[in-house]
Each structure stands twice: as structure tokens, then as C-alpha cells.
CSV table of C-alpha atoms in Angstrom, one decimal:
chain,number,residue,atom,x,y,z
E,253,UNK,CA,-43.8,36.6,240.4
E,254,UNK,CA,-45.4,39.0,237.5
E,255,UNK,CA,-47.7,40.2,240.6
E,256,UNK,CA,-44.6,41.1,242.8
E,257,UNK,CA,-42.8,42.5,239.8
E,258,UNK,CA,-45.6,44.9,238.4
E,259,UNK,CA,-46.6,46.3,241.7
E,260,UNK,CA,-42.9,47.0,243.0
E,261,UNK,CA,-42.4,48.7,239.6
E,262,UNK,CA,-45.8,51.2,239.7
E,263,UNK,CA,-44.9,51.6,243.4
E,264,UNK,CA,-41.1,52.7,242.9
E,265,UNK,CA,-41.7,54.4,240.1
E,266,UNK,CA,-44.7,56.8,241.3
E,267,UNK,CA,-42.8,57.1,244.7
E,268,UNK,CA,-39.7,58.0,243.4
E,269,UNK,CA,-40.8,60.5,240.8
E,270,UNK,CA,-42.8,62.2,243.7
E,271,UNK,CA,-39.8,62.2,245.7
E,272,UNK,CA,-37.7,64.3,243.6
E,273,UNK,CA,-39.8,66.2,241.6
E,274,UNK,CA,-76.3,89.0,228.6
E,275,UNK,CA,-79.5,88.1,230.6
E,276,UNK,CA,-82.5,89.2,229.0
E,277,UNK,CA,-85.0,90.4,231.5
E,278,UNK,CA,-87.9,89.6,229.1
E,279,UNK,CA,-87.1,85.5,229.4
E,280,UNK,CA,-86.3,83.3,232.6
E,281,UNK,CA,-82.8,82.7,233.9
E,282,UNK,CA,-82.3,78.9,234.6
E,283,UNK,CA,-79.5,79.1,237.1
E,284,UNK,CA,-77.4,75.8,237.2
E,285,UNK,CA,-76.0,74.5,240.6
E,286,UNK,CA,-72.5,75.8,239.9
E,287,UNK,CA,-74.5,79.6,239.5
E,288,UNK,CA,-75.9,78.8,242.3
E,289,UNK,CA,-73.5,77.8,244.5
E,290,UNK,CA,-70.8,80.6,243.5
E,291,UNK,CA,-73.7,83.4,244.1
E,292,UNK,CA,-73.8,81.3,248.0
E,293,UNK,CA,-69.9,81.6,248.1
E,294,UNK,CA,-69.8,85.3,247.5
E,295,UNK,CA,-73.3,86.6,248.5
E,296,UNK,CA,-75.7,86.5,251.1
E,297,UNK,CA,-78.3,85.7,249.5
E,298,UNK,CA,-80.7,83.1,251.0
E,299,UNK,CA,-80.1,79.4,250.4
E,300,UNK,CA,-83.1,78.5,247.1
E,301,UNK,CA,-84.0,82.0,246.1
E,302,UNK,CA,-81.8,84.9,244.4
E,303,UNK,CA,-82.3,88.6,244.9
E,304,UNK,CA,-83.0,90.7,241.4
E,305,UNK,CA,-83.6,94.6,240.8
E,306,UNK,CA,-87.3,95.3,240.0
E,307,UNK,CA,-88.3,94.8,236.1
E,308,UNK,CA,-89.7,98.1,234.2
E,309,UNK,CA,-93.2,98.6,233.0
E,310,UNK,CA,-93.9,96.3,231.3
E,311,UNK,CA,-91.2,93.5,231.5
E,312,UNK,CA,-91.6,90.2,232.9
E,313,UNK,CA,-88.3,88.9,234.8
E,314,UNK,CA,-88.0,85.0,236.7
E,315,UNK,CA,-85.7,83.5,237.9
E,316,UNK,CA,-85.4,80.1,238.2
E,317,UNK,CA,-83.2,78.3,240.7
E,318,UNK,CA,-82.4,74.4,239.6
E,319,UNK,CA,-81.7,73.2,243.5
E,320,UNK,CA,-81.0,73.6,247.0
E,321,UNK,CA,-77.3,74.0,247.7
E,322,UNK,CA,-76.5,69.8,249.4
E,323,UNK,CA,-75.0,69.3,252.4
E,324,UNK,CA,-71.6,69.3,250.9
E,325,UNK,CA,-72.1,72.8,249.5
E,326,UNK,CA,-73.1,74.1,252.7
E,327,UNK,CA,-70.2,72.4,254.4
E,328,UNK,CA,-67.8,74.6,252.0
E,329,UNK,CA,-69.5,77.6,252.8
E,330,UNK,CA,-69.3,77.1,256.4
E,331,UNK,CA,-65.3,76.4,255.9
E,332,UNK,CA,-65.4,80.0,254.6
E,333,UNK,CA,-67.2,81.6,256.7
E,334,UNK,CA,-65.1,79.8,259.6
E,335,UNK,CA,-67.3,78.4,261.2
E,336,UNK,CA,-66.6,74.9,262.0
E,337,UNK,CA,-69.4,73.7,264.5
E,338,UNK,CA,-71.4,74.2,261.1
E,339,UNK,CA,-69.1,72.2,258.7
E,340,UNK,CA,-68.7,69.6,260.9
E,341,UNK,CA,-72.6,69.3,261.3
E,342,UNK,CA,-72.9,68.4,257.7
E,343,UNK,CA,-71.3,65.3,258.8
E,344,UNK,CA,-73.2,62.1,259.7
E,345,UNK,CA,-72.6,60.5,263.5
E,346,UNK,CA,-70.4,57.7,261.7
E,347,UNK,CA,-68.4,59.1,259.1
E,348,UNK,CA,-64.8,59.3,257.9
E,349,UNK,CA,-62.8,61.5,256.1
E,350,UNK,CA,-59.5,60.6,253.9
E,351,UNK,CA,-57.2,63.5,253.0
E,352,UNK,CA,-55.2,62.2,250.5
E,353,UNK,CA,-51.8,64.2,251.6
E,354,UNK,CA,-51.9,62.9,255.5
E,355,UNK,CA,-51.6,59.6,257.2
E,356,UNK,CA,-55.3,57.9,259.0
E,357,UNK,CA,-58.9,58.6,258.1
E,358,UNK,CA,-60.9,60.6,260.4
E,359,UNK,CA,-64.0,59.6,262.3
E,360,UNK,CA,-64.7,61.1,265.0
E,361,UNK,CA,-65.6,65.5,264.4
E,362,UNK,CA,-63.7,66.6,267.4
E,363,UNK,CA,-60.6,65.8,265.3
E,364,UNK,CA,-62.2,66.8,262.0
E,365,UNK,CA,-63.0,70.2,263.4
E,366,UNK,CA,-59.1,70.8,264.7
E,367,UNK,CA,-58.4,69.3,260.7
E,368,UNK,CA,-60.9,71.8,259.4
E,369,UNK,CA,-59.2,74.6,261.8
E,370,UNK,CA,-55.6,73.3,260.6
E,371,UNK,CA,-56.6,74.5,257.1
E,372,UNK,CA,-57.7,77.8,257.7
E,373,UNK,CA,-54.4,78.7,260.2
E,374,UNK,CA,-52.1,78.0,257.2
E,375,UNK,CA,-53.8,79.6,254.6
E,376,UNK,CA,-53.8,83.0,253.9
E,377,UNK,CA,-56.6,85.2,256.4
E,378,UNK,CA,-60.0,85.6,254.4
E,379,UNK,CA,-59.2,83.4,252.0
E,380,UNK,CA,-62.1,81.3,250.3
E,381,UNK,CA,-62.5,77.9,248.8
E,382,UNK,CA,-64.0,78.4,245.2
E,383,UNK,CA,-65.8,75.5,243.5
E,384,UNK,CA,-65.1,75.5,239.8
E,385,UNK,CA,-67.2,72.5,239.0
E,386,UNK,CA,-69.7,70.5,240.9
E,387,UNK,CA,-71.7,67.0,240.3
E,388,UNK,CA,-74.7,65.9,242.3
E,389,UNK,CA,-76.1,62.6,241.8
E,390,UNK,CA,-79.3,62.7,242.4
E,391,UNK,CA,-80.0,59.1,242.1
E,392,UNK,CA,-77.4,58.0,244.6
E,393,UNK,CA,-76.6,60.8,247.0
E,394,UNK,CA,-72.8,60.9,245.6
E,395,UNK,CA,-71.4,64.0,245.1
E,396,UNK,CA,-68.0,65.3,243.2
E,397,UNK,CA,-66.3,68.7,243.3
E,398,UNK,CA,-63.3,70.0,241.8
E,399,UNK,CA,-62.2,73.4,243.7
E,400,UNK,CA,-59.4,76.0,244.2
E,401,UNK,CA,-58.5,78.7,247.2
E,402,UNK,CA,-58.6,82.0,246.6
E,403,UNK,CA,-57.0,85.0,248.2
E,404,UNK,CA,-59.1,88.0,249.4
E,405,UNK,CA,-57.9,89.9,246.2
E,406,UNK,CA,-58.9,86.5,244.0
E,407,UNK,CA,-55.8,85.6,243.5
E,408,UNK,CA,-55.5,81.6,243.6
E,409,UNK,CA,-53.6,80.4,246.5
E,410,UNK,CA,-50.7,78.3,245.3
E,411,UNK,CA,-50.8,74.2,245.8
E,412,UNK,CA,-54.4,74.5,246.4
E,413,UNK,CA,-56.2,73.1,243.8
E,414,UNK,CA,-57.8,69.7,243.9
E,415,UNK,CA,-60.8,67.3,243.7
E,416,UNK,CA,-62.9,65.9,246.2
E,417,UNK,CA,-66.0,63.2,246.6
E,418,UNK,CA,-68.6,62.3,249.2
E,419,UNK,CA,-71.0,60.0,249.8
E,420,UNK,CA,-74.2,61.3,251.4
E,421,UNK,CA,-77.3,59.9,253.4
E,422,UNK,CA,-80.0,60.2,251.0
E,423,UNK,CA,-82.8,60.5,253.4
E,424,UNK,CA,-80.9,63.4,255.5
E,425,UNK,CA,-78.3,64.1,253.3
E,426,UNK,CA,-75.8,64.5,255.7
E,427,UNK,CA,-72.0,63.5,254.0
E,428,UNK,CA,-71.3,59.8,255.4
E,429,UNK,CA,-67.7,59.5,253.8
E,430,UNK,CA,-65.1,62.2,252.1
E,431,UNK,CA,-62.3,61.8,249.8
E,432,UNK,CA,-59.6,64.7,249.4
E,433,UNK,CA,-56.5,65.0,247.1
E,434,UNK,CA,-54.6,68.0,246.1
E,435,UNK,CA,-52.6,69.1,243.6
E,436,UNK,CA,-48.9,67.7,243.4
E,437,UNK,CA,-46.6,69.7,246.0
E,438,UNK,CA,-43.3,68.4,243.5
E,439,UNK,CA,-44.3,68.3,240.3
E,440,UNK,CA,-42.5,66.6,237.0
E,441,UNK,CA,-41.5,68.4,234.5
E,442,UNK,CA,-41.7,66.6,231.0
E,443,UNK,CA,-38.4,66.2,230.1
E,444,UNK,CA,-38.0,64.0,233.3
E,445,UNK,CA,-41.8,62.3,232.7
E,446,UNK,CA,-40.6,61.6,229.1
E,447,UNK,CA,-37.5,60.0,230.3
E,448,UNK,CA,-39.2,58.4,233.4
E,449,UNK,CA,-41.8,56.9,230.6
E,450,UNK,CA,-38.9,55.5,228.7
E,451,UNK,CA,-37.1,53.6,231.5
E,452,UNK,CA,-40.4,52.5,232.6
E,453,UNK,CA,-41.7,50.7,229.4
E,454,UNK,CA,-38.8,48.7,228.5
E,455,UNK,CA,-38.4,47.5,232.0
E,456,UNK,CA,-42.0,46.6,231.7
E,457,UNK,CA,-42.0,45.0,228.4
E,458,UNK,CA,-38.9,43.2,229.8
E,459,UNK,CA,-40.5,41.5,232.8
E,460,UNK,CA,-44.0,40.8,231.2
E,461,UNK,CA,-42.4,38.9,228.4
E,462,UNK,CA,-40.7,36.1,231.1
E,463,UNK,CA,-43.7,36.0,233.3
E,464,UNK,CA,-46.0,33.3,232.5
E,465,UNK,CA,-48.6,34.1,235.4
E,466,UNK,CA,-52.2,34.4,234.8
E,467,UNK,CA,-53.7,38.1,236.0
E,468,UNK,CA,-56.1,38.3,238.7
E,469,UNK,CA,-59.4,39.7,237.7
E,470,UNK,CA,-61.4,41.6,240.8
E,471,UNK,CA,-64.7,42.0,241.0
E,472,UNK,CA,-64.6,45.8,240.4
E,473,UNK,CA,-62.7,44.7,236.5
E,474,UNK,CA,-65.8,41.9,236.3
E,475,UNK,CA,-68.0,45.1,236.6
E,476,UNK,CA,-66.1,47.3,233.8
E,477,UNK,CA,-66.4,44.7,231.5
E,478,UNK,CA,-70.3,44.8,231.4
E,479,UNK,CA,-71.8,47.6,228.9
E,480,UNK,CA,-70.8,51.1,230.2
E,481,UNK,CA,-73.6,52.6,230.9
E,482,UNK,CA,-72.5,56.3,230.5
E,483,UNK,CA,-69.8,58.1,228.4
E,484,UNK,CA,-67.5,58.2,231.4
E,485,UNK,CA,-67.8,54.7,232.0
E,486,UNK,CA,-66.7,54.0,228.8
E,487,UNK,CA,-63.6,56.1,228.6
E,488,UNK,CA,-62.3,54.1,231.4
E,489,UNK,CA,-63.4,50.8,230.1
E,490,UNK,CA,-61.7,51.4,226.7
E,491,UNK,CA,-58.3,52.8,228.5
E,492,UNK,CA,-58.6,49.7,230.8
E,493,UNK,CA,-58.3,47.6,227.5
E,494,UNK,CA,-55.5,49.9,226.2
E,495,UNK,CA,-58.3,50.8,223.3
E,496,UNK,CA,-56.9,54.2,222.8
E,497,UNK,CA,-58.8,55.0,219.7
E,498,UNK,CA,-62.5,54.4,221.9
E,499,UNK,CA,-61.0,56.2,224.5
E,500,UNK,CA,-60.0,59.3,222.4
E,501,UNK,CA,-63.4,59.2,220.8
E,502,UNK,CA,-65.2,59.8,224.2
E,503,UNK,CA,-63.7,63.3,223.7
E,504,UNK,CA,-64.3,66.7,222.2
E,505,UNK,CA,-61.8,67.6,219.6
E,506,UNK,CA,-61.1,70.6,221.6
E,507,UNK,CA,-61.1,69.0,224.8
E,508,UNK,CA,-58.7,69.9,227.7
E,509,UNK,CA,-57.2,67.5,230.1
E,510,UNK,CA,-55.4,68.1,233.1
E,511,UNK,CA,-53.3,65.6,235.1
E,512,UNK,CA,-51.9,65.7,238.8
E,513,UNK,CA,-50.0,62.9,239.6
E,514,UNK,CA,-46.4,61.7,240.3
E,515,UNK,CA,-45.4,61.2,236.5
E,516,UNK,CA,-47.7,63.3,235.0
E,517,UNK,CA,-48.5,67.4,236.1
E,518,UNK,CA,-49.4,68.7,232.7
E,519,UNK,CA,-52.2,70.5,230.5
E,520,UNK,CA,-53.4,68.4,227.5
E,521,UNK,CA,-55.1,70.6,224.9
E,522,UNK,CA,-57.0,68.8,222.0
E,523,UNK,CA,-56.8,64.9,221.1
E,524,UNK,CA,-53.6,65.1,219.6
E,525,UNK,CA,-51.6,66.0,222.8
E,526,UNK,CA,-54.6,63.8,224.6
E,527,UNK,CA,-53.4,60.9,222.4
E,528,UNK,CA,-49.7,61.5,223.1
E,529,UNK,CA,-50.8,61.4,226.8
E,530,UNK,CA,-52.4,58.2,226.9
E,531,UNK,CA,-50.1,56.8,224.9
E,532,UNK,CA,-47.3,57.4,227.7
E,533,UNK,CA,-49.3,56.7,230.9
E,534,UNK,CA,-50.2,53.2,229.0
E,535,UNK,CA,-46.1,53.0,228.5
E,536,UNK,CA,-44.9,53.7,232.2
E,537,UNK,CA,-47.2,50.8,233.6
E,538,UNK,CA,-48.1,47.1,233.4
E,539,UNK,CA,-50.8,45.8,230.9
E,540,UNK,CA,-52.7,44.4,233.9
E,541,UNK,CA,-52.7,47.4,235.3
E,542,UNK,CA,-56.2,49.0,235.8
E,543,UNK,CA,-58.1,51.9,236.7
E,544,UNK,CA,-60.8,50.4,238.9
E,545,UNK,CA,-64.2,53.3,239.5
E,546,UNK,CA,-65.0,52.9,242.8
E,547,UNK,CA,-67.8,55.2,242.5
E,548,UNK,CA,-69.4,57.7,240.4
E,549,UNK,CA,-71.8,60.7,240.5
E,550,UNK,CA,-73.3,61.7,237.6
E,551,UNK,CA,-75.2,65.1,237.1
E,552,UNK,CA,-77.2,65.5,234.1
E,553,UNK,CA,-78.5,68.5,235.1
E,554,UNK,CA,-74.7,70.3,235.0
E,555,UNK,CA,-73.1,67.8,231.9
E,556,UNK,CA,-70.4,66.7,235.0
E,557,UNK,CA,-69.2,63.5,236.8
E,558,UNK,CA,-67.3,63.1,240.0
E,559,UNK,CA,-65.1,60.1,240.1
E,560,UNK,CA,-63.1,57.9,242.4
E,561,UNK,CA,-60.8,55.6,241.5
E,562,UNK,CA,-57.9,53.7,243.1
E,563,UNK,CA,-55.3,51.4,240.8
E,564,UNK,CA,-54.6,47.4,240.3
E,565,UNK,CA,-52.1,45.4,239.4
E,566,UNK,CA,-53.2,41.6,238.8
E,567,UNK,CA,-56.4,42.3,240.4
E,568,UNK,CA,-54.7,43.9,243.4
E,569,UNK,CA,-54.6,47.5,244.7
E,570,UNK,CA,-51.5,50.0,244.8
E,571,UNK,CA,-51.3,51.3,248.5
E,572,UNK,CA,-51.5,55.2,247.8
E,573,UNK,CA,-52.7,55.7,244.4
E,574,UNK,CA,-56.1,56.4,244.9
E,575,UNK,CA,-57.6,59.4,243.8
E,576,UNK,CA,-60.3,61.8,242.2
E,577,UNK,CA,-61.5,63.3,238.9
E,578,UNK,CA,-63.7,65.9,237.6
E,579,UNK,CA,-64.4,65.6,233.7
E,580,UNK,CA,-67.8,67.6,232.1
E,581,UNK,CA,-69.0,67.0,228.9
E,582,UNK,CA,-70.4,69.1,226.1
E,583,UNK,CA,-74.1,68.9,226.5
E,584,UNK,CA,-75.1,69.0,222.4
E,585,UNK,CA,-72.6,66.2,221.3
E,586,UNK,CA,-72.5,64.2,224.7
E,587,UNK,CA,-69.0,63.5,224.5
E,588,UNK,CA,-66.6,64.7,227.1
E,589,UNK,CA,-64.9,68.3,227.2
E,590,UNK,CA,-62.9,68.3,229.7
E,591,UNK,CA,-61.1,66.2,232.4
E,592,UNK,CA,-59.1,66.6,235.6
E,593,UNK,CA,-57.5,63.8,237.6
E,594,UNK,CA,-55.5,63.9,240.9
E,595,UNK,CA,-54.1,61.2,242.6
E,596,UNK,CA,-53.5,61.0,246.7
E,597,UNK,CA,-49.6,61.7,248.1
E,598,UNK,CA,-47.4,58.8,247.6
E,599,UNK,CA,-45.9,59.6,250.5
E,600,UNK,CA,-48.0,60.5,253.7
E,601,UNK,CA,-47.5,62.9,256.7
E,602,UNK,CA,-49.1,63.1,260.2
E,603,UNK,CA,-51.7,65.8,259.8
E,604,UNK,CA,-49.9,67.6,262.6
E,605,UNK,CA,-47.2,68.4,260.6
E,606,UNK,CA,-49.0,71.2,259.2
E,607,UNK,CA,-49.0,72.8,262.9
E,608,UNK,CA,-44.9,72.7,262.4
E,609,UNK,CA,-45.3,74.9,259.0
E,610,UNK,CA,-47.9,77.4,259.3
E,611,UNK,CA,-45.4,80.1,260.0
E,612,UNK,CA,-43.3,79.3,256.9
E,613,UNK,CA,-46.4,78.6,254.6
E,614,UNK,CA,-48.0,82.5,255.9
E,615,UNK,CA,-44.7,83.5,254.6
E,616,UNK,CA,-45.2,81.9,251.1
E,617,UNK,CA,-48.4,83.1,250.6
């Protein structure tokens, strides 16, 4: 019964709420992979090696490049430069690819390319996809990215702002799968979240207290229980125990937190509007509910971590409330500066769909 009862309640309530809502040139300049992956967005400079003007007498000048733009990289820069026999090719023979706001997973890259073309007919002409953040794991081929579109002028595109994660071949590097979500197309605003939060906690607190069932545990809750191994991994463990004080002290005190989901589309700025934050999302759902990491990659090189994640309830998963993050961390301190979660459409649409709107969305934008 408390299994049927807690996922009903996440289910109706994320549904509905989605529903109506100064270089020096006498030293070396380390470039990190972000540098070096904007400078492959917006130059054409050769993949591993950057272009500099000619020291003066008597000045020394290198440049130092950290690493080779992956497959993943190259795959956005293809998208922008249109051309999609190249994207695709950064695919492996068996992938698939899950975009969070459509219905299926692709796997075969005839229908990957028309999805890839899809994206580029509604979107404004010459318009670019811009990495903000990036995080290579070198030790297990996975890769994160939070990213935005931009206009020709720079201007952000709107709704276009998300995260993304891949796992790669690590002998030829070629992506094997792809995760996509985007920002929120309704979004909350906090009087209703605050109200929605309310509701939701003393209907929760209500069924909890008359169920008597034991919780599930999965394997994946067996696993956060061990050590955490890094400071991300520990965030998540201490939410998952509803150990908000750990949780807040994996931060900066200046941190900023971004959520897209169907309850919460807000900016958290500093760990008292973080606490406030937490407090809620712990509010509007069930104590055995769960944040399970699916996977990580961790960059030490760039202070970032990619995540994907999916929610349980009693040891089982929510259909449609998986999704991605993108937090970095302050490299002095080691704590967390920043985070960014999104969390796949509720509520799915055939990919063709987009062929219906293109006219209206060239319109908008």
C-alpha cells in the first residue's frame, strides 16, 4: 500500500504541476578544456594547438593546451557547423540516445541524423550551441555538459538551456549512450511551488503515518550507503538521509543553485536560500524517496561533475523523473560552488511534433 501511495503521490504531483505551470606573455597559459573547447566553438583553430601573435624581443610566450577536444565536443561542433554526417559519426554502431522532452530512445543514426536536423530547422538560422561547463572523466570515459543556444548576435535562445551525459568507448572514444533534458517549457512560480509544497507534506505525513510497510532498498541505495568517495557523492548520500546540515556543508557559502523541474524552476543564492530549498523538496515527497546516481563523471582537472540520476520510491523508480546535473566546485576549499539540476518532461511527445511547430517556434525566436 505505502509503495502505491508514495509513487501515485510524486507522480501526480510532478505531472500536474508540469501541466499547468590579463595573460602575461612572460609565463605559460594553462588552458582548461572549457577554454579549449569555446576557442573550437568560435574559432578555427586546429583541434590541440592555439594560434598566438609573435612574442617581442626578448619575451618568452607558451601555451599550454590540457586536452584534445573528446568525441562529444566534436559532436557539438559538428551540430554547429551543420553538419550531421559528422555528429552522427561520433556515435558508436550500437548506441542510443534519450531526449528527455520526446517519447523512444534512438538507435539507429539514420533517425538520429533527421533528430539532429529537427533541431537545427526550429531554431533560429546560425545559431550555436555554447557549452558553459564541461566534465570529462578520464578514468571511465563518461562525460557531462551543461550548455545553452545562442543566437548569431549572442543572444541566448529562449527554452534552450539544459544538461546532458554520455557514455563513451574508452578505447575509441566514440559516445555509446546520450542523455538530454532541457529546461522546463512551463515553469512554477513560487507562490504556487510554496503552496504545492504545502499540500504535498501533510498529505505525505498523513499516509506515511498509517502505513506500516517495510521500504524496499535497491541495489543502487546499497551502494550510496558505502563511504562516498567524492564531495558529490556525499551531497547526495546526506540529502538521501534527509541530513540537511551534511548536505549544506558540501557547499560554498556563496554557492548558487539552480533547479529545473516540475515544482521547482528557481535560482538559490547562498546556503540560506539553499537550506530553504532543501527543506521544501524534502517536504513535497516521501521519506523513502531517493535520489539514486546512476552515473558520474568526475573531472579534476576542471573542479566539475556530470551526473545522472533517476528517482525511487520504496526501492522503485518514478517513470519520467530522470534527469541530469552539472555542479563545479571551488578548487582551494573542495567543497561545491555551484549546482544545476534538470529533470526529463513529465509528459512526452513524438519527436515529430517538432516538424508541426517549426513555423510558430521561427516566429518566437
Amino acid at each position: 500500500m505505502r509503495n502505491f501511495v508514495s509513487q501515485s503521490t510524486v507522480s501526480c504531483i510532478l505531472i500536474f504541476s508540469r501541466c499547468v505551470h590579463a595573460f602575461s606573455p612572460s609565463k605559460p597559459v594553462a588552458l582548461s578544456r572549457d577554454q579549449v573547447f569555446e576557442n573550437l566553438l568560435y574559432s578555427s583553430t586546429p583541434s590541440g594547438s592555439a594560434e598566438t601573435s609573435a612574442p617581442e624581443a626578448g619575451q618568452e610566450l607558451s601555451v599550454t593546451v590540457t586536452a584534445k577536444p573528446s568525441k562529444v565536443e566534436r559532436c557539438y561542433q559538428a551540430w554547429n557547423d551543420r553538419d550531421f554526417d559528422e555528429a552522427i559519426s561520433c556515435f558508436s554502431d550500437d548506441f542510443s540516445y534519450d531526449d528527455g522532452q520526446y517519447l523512444g530512445i534512438i538507435t539507429d543514426k539514420p533517425t538520429l541524423r533527421r533528430s539532429l536536423e529537427r533541431n537545427a530547422v526550429i531554431l533560429p538560422v546560425g545559431c550555436k550551441m555554447v557549452v558553459d561547463h564541461i566534465a570529462v572523466d578520464e578514468n571511465n570515459g563518461n562525460i557531462g555538459s551543461c550548455w545553452h543556444v545562442e543566437r548569431e548576435d549572442g543572444i541566448t535562445v529562449p527554452l534552450t538551456r539544459g544538461c546532458s551525459f554520455y557514455t563513451t568507448d574508452k578505447t575509441t572514444g566514440l559516445i555509446k549512450t546520450g542523455f538530454k533534458v532541457t529546461e522546463m517549457v512551463v515553469k512554477t512560480n513560487k507562490s504556487f511551488s510554496d503552496n504545492l509544497v504545502g499540500s504535498a507534506s501533510k498529505f505525505i505525513q498523513a499516509t506515511e503515518k498509517f502505513s506500516n510497510a517495510s521500504a524496499k532498498v535497491s541495489s543502487f541505495t546499497q551502494r550510496q550507503q558505502q563511504e562516498p568517495k567524492s564531495i558529490i557523492e556525499k551531497y547526495f548520500q546526506a540529502w538521501n538521509n534527509r541530513d540537511l546540515e551534511t548536505a549544506l556543508d558540501c557547499f560554498t557559502d556563496d554557492a548558487t543553485y539552480q533547479t529545473e523541474d516540475p515544482v521547482f524552476v528557481d535560482t538559490f543564492r547562498g546556503k540560506d536560500s539553499l537550506k530553504e530549498h532543501l527543506l521544501k523538496n524534502a517536504a513535497t515527497l516521501p521519506s523513502s524517496c531517493q535520489i539514486i546516481l546512476d552515473d558520474l563523471a568526475i573531472d579534476e582537472s576542471n573542479g566539475t561533475f556530470g551526473v545522472r540520476w533517476h528517482l525511487e520510491v520504496d526501492g522503485v523508480g518514478i517513470p519520467n523523473l530522470k534527469g541530469c546535473s552539472m555542479y563545479t566546485k571551488d578548487k582551494s576549499s573542495g567543497l561545491l560552488k555551484s549546482g544545476y539540476d534538470v529533470t526529463e518532461s513529465p509528459v512526452k511527445v513524438p519527436e515529430f511534433v517538432q516538424d508541426v511547430f517549426a513555423p510558430l517556434t521561427k516566429l518566437l525566436f
